[in-house]
Tab-separated table of C-alpha atoms in Angstrom:
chain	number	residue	atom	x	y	z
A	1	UNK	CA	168.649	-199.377	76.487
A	2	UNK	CA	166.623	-198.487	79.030
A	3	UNK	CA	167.369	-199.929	82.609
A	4	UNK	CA	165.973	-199.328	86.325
A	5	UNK	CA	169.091	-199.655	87.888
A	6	UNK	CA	169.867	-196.265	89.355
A	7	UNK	CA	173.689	-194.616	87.921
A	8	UNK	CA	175.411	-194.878	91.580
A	9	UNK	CA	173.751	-199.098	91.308
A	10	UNK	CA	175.141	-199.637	87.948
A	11	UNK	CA	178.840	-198.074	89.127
A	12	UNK	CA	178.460	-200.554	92.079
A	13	UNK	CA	177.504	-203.445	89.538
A	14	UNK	CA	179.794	-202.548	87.499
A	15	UNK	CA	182.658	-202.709	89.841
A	16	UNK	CA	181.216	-206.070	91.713
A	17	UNK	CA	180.332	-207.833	89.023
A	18	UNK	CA	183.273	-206.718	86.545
A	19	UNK	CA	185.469	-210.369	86.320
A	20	UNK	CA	181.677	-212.338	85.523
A	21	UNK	CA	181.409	-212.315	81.830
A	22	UNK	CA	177.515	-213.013	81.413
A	23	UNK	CA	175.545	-211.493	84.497
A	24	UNK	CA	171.636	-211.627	83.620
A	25	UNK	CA	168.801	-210.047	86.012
A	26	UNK	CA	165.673	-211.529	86.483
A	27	UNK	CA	163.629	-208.456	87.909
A	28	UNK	CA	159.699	-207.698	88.597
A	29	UNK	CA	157.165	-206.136	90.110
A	30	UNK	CA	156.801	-203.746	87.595
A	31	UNK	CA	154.292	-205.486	85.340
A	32	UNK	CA	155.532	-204.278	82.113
A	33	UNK	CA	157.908	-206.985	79.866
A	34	UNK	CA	161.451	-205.434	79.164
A	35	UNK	CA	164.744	-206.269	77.862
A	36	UNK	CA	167.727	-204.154	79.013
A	37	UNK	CA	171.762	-204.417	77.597
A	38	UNK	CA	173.244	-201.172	79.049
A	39	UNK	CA	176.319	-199.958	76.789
A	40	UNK	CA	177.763	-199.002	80.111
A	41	UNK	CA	177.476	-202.285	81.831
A	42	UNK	CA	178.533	-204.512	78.627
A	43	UNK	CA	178.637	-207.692	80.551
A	44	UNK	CA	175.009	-207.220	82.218
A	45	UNK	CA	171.375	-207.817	81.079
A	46	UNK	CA	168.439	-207.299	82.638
A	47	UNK	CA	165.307	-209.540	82.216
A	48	UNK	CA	162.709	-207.199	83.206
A	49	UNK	CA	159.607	-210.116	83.696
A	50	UNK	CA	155.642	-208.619	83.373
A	51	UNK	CA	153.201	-210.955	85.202
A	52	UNK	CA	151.222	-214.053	85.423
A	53	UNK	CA	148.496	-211.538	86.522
A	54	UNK	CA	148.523	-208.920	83.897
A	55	UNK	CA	147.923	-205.522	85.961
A	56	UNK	CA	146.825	-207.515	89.067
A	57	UNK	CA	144.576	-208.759	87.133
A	58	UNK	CA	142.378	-205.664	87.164
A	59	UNK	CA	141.641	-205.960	83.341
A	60	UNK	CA	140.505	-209.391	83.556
A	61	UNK	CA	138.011	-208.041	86.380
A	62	UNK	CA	136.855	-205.540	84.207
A	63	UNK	CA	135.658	-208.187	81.379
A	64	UNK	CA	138.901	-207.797	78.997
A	65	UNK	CA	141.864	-210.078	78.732
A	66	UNK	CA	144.703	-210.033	81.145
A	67	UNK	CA	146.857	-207.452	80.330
A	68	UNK	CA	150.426	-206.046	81.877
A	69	UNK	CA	149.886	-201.747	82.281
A	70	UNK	CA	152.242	-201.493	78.864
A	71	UNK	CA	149.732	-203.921	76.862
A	72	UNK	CA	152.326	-207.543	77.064
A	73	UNK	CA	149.855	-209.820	77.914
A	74	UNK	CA	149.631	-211.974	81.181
A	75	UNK	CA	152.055	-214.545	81.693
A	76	UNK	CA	155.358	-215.981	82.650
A	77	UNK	CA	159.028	-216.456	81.055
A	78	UNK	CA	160.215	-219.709	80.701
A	79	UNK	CA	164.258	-220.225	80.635
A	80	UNK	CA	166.338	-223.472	79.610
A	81	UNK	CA	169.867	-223.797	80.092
A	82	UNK	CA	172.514	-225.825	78.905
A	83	UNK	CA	176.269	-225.354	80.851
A	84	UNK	CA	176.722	-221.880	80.150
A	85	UNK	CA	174.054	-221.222	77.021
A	86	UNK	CA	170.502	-219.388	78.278
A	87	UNK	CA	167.227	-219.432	76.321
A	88	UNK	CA	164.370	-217.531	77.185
A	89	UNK	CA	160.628	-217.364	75.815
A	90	UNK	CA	157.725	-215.226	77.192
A	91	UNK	CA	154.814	-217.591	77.311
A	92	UNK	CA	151.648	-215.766	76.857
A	93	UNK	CA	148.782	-216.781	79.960
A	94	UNK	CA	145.946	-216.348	76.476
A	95	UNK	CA	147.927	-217.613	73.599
A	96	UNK	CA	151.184	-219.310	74.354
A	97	UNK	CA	152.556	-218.981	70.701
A	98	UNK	CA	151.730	-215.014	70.619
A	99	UNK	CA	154.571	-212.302	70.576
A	100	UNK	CA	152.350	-209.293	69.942
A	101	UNK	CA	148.753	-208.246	69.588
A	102	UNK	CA	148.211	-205.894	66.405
A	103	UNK	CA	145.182	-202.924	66.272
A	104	UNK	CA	143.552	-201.627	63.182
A	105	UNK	CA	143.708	-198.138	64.033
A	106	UNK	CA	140.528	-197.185	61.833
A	107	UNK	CA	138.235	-199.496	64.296
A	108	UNK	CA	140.309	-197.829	67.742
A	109	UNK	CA	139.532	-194.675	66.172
A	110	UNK	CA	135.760	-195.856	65.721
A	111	UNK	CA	135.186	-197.008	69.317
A	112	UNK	CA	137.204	-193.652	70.715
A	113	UNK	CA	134.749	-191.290	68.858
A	114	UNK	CA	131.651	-192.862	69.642
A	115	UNK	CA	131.912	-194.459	73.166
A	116	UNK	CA	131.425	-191.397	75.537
A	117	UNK	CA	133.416	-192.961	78.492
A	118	UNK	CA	136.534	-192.713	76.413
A	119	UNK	CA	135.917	-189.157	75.116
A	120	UNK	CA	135.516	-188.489	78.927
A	121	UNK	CA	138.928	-190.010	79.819
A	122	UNK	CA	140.366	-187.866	76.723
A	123	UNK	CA	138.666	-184.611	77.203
A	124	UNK	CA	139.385	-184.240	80.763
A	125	UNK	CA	142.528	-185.827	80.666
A	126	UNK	CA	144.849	-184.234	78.678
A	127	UNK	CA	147.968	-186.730	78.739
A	128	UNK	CA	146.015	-189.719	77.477
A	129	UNK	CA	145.935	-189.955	73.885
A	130	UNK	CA	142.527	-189.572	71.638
A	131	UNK	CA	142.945	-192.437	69.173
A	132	UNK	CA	139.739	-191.023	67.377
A	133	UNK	CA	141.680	-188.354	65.714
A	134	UNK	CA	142.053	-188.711	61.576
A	135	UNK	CA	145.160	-188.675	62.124
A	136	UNK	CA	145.358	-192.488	63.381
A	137	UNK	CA	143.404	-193.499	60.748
A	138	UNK	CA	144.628	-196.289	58.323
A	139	UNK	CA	147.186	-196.960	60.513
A	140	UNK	CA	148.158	-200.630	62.371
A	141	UNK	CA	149.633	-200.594	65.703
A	142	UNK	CA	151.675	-203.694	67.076
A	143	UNK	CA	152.228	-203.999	70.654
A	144	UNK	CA	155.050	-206.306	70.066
A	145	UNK	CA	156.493	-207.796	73.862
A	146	UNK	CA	159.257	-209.681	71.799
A	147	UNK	CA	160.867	-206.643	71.269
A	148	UNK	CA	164.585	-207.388	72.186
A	149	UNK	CA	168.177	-206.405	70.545
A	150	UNK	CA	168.326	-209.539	68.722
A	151	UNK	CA	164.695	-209.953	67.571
A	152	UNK	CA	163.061	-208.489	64.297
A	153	UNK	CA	159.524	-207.139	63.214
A	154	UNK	CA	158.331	-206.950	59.650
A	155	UNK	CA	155.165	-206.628	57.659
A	156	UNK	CA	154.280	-207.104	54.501
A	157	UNK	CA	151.274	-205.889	52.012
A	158	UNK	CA	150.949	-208.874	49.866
A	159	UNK	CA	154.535	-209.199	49.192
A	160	UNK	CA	155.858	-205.841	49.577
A	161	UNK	CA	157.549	-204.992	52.905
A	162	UNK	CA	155.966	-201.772	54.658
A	163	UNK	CA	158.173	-199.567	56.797
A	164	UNK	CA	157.453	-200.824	60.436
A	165	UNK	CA	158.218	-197.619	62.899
A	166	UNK	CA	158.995	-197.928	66.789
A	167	UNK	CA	156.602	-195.170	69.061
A	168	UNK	CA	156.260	-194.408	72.592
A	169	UNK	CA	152.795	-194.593	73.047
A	170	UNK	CA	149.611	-195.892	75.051
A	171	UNK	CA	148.650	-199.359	74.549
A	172	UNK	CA	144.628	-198.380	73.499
A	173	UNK	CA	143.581	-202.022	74.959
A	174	UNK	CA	145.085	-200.980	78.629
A	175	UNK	CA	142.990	-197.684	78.417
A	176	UNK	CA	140.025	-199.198	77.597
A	177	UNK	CA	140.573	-201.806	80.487
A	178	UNK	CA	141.361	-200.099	83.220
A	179	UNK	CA	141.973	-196.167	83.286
A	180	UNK	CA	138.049	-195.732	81.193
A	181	UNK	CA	136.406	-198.189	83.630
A	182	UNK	CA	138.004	-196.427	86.838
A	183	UNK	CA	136.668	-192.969	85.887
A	184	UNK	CA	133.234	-194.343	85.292
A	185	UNK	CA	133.459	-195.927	88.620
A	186	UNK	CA	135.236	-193.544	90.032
A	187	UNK	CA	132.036	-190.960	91.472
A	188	UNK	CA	133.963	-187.831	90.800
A	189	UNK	CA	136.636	-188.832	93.080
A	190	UNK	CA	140.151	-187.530	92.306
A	191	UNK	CA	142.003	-189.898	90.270
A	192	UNK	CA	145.567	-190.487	88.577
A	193	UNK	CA	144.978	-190.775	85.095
A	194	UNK	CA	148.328	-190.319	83.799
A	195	UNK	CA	149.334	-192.295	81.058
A	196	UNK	CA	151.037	-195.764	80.661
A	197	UNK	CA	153.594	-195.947	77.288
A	198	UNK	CA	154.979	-198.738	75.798
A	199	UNK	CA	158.255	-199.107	75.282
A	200	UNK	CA	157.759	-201.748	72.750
A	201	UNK	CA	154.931	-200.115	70.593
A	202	UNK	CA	155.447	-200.370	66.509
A	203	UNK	CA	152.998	-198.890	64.232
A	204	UNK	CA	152.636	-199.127	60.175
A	205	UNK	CA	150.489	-196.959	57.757
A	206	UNK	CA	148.550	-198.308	55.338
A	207	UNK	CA	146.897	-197.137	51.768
A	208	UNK	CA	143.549	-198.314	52.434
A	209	UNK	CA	141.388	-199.364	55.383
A	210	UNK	CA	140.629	-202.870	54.285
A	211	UNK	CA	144.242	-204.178	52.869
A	212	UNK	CA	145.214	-207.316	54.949
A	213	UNK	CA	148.458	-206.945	56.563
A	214	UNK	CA	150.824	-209.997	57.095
A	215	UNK	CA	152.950	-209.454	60.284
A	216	UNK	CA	156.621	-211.567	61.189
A	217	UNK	CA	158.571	-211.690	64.114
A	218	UNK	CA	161.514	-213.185	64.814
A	219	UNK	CA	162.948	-213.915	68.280
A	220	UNK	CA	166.802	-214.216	69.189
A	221	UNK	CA	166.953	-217.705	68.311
A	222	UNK	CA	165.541	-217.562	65.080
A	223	UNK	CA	161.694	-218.873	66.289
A	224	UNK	CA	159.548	-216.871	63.725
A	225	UNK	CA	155.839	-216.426	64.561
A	226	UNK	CA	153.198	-214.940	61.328
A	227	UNK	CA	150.048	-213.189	61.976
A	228	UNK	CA	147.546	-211.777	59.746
A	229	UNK	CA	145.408	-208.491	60.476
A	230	UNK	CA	142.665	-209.349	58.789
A	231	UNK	CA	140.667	-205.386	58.204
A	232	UNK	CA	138.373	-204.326	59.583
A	233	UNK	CA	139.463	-205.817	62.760
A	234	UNK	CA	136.911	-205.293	65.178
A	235	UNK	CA	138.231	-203.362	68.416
A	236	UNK	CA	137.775	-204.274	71.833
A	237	UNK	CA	138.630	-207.620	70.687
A	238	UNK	CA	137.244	-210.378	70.083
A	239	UNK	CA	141.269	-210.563	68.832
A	240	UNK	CA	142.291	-213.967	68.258
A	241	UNK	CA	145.158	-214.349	66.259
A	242	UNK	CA	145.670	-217.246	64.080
A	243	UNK	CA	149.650	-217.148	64.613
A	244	UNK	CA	151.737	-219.333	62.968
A	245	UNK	CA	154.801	-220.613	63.854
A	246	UNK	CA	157.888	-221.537	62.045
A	247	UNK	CA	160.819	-223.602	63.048
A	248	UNK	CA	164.485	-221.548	62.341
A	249	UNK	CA	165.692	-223.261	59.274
A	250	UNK	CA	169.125	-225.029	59.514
């Protein structure tokens, strides 16, 4: 797992914090939602918490929900605790039940090709990713900030499970709402433009363009929310999701 602490701070952790046998890490300031368990530091987690403001709440600004720069969306983690036993849940600032935001692929691809801000962002910045390529098409994307050691992520056609696959990719929402509307305000001015991945990115390919695609998570203590993708999805959204949540049966 992934972790900012730098290899000379996690031999110093290590050593300090050796005889404590559940050390947790409630870090910011980065604006992206992470959970990190370092093999080497077996006895150490790091929370790594997004923000109540999404990205400073630039994408908000710019007329599109609040979003962290790796696509979680704005909000805050809420802990309980009970003697030694910790509980965690991100609540989202837009939906509080939501662990992920899905994307139909075929209507990203449809609003990359034929909305010349993006093809300016993609044809003059060769990092960022052109979503309007076939080969996106009749894929799903799931941006799913629940992602954690503990936690699962299916989806199901009907009632036959699909093959849900982690990626290290752009979130295309975050483009859209920030890096395209700072290079169409940005007057030729020198920009960075360099991309923003998510480390908690899932994608699934579909046969058609129109099947509906039925989406579970399940969180570390068992809390299981349902979504539906519902194609064609229109993209920017106007996403709502309809989630559904289930109680962890006893």
């Amino acid at each position: 797992e992934r972790t900012d602490f730098k290899p000379e701070a996690a031999d110093v952790l290590g050593s300090g914090l050796r005889d404590f046998a559940n050390v947790r890490f409630l870090t910011g300031h980065s604006h992206r939602r992470r959970f990190s368990a370092p093999k080497e530091l077996p006895n150490i987690v790091e929370h790594a918490i997004s923000s109540a403001s999404g990205n400073n709440w630039e994408s908000g600004y710019n007329g599109y929900p609040h979003i962290c720069s790796d696509g979680t969306d704005a909000g805050i983690e809420v802990f309980s605790f009970d003697g030694r036993d910790v509980k965690w849940e991100f609540v989202s600032q837009q939906n509080p039940g939501r662990t992920f935001r899905a994307y139909d692929m075929n209507s990203v691809g449809e609003y990359y090709r034929s909305t010349a801000d993006v093809q300016n962002l993609v044809r003059h910045h060769s990092t960022r990713i052109d979503y309007g390529a076939p080969s996106f098409s009749n894929y799903i994307y799931i941006n799913y900030w629940g992602d954690e050691p503990q936690s699962k992520i299916e989806a199901f056609d009907g009632d036959k499970p699909l093959k849900v696959r982690r990626i290290t990719q752009e979130d295309p929402l975050y483009t859209l709402a920030t890096a395209v509307v700072r290079l169409r305000n940005s007057r030729g001015r020198k920009m960075n433009f360099g991309r923003n991945n998510s480390q908690h990115l899932f994608r699934i390919k579909t046969d058609t363009a129109t099947t509906t695609i039925r989406i579970r998570t399940t969180d570390p203590f068992g809390r299981i929310f349902e979504d539906s993708v519902v194609r064609p999805q229109p993209f920017p959204p106007t996403m709502t999701t309809s989630r559904k949540s289930k109680k962890k049966k006893q």
